[in-house]
Tab-separated table of C-alpha atoms in Angstrom:
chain	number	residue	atom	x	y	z
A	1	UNK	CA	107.796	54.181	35.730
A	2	UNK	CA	105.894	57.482	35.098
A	3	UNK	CA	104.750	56.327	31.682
A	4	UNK	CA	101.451	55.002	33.243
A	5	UNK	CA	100.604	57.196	35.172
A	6	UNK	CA	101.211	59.944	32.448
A	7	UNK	CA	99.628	57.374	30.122
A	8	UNK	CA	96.105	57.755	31.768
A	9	UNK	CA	96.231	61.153	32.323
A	10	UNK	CA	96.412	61.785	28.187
A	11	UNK	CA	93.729	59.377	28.169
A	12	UNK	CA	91.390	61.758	30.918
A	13	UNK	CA	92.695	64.126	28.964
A	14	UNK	CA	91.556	63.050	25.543
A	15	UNK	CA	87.915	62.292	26.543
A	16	UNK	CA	87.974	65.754	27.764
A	17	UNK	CA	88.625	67.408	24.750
A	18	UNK	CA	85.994	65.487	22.989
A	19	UNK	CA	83.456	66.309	25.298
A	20	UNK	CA	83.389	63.019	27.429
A	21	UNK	CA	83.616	64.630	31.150
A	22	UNK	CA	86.274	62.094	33.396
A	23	UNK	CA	87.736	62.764	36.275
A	24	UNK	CA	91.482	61.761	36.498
A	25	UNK	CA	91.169	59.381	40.369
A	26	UNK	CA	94.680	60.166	41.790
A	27	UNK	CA	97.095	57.344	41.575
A	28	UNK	CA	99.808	57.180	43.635
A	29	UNK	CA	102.806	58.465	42.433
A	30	UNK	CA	105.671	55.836	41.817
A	31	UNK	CA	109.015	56.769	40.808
A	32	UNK	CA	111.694	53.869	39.910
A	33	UNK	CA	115.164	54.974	38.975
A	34	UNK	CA	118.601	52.562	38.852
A	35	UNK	CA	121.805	54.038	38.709
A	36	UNK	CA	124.400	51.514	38.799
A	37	UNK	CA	123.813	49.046	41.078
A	38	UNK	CA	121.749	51.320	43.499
A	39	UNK	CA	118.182	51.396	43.355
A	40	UNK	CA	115.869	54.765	44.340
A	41	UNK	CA	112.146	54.508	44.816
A	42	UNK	CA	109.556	56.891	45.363
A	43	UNK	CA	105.643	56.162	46.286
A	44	UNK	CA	103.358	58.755	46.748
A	45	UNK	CA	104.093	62.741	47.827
A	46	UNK	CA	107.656	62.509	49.051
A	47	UNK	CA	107.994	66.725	48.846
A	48	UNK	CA	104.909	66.970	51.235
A	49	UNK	CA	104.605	70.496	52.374
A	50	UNK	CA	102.626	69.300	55.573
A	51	UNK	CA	104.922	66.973	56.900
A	52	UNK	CA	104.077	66.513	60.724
A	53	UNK	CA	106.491	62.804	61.029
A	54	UNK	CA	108.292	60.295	59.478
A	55	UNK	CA	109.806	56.880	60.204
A	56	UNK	CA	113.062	56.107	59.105
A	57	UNK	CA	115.006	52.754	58.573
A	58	UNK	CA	118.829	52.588	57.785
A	59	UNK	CA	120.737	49.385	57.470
A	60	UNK	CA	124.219	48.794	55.788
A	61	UNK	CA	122.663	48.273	52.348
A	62	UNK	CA	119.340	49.740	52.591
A	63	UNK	CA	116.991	52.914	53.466
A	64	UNK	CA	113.606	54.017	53.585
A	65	UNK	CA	111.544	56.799	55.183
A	66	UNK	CA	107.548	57.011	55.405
A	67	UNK	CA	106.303	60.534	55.133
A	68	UNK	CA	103.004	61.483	57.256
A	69	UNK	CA	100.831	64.010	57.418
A	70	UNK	CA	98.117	64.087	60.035
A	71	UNK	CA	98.978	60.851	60.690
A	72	UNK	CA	97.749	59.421	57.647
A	73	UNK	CA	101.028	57.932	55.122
A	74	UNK	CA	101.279	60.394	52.206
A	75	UNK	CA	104.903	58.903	51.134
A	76	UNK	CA	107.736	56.907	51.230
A	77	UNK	CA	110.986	57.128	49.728
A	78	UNK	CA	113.567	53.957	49.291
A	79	UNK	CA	116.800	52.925	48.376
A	80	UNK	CA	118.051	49.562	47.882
A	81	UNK	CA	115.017	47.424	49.005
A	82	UNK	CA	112.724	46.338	46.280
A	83	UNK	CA	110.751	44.325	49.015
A	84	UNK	CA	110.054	47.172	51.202
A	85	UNK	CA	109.203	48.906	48.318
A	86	UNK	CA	106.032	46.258	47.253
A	87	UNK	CA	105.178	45.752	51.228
A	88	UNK	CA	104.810	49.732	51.440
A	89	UNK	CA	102.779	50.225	48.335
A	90	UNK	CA	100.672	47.676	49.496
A	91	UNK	CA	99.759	48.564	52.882
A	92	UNK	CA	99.154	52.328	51.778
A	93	UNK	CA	97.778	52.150	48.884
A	94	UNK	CA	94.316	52.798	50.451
A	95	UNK	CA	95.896	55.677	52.514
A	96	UNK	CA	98.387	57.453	50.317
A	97	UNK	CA	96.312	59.994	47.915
């Protein structure tokens, strides 16, 4: 999954060089990895250095943590909940940046 992301950012890149000025518009940063039969996602700046709070969620077969700083959602990390993972990117895509 960081494919896209680096995909645009030779793009920005390329009309740079050639003397078109763009400005790369921060995505947010997704992550997707699947060992076995576990599943690991990451949205946005999980290694925040400003970190104020967090709420957690652990169940028997899942996890997930959302990251704030200044009380605005910078992050969220998952693991085993594919669901949780599209409601979260949804709701902060607007606030994680």
């Amino acid at each position: 999954m960081l494919w896209p992301v680096a995909k645009l950012q030779g793009k920005i890149a390329a009309f740079n060089c050639c003397g078109i000025n763009k400005i790369y518009q921060n995505d947010i940063n997704i992550l997707v990895l699947n060992i076995e039969e576990n599943q690991f996602i990451s949205l946005g700046d999980v290694f925040c250095e400003k970190e104020n709070n967090f709420l957690e969620k652990k169940k028997e077969h899942y996890w997930w943590k959302m990251i704030f700083s200044k009380d605005k959602a910078v992050g969220t990390q998952i693991i085993n909940n594919i669901e949780i993972a599209r409601l979260l990117y949804i709701i902060n895509k607007e606030r994680i940046k």
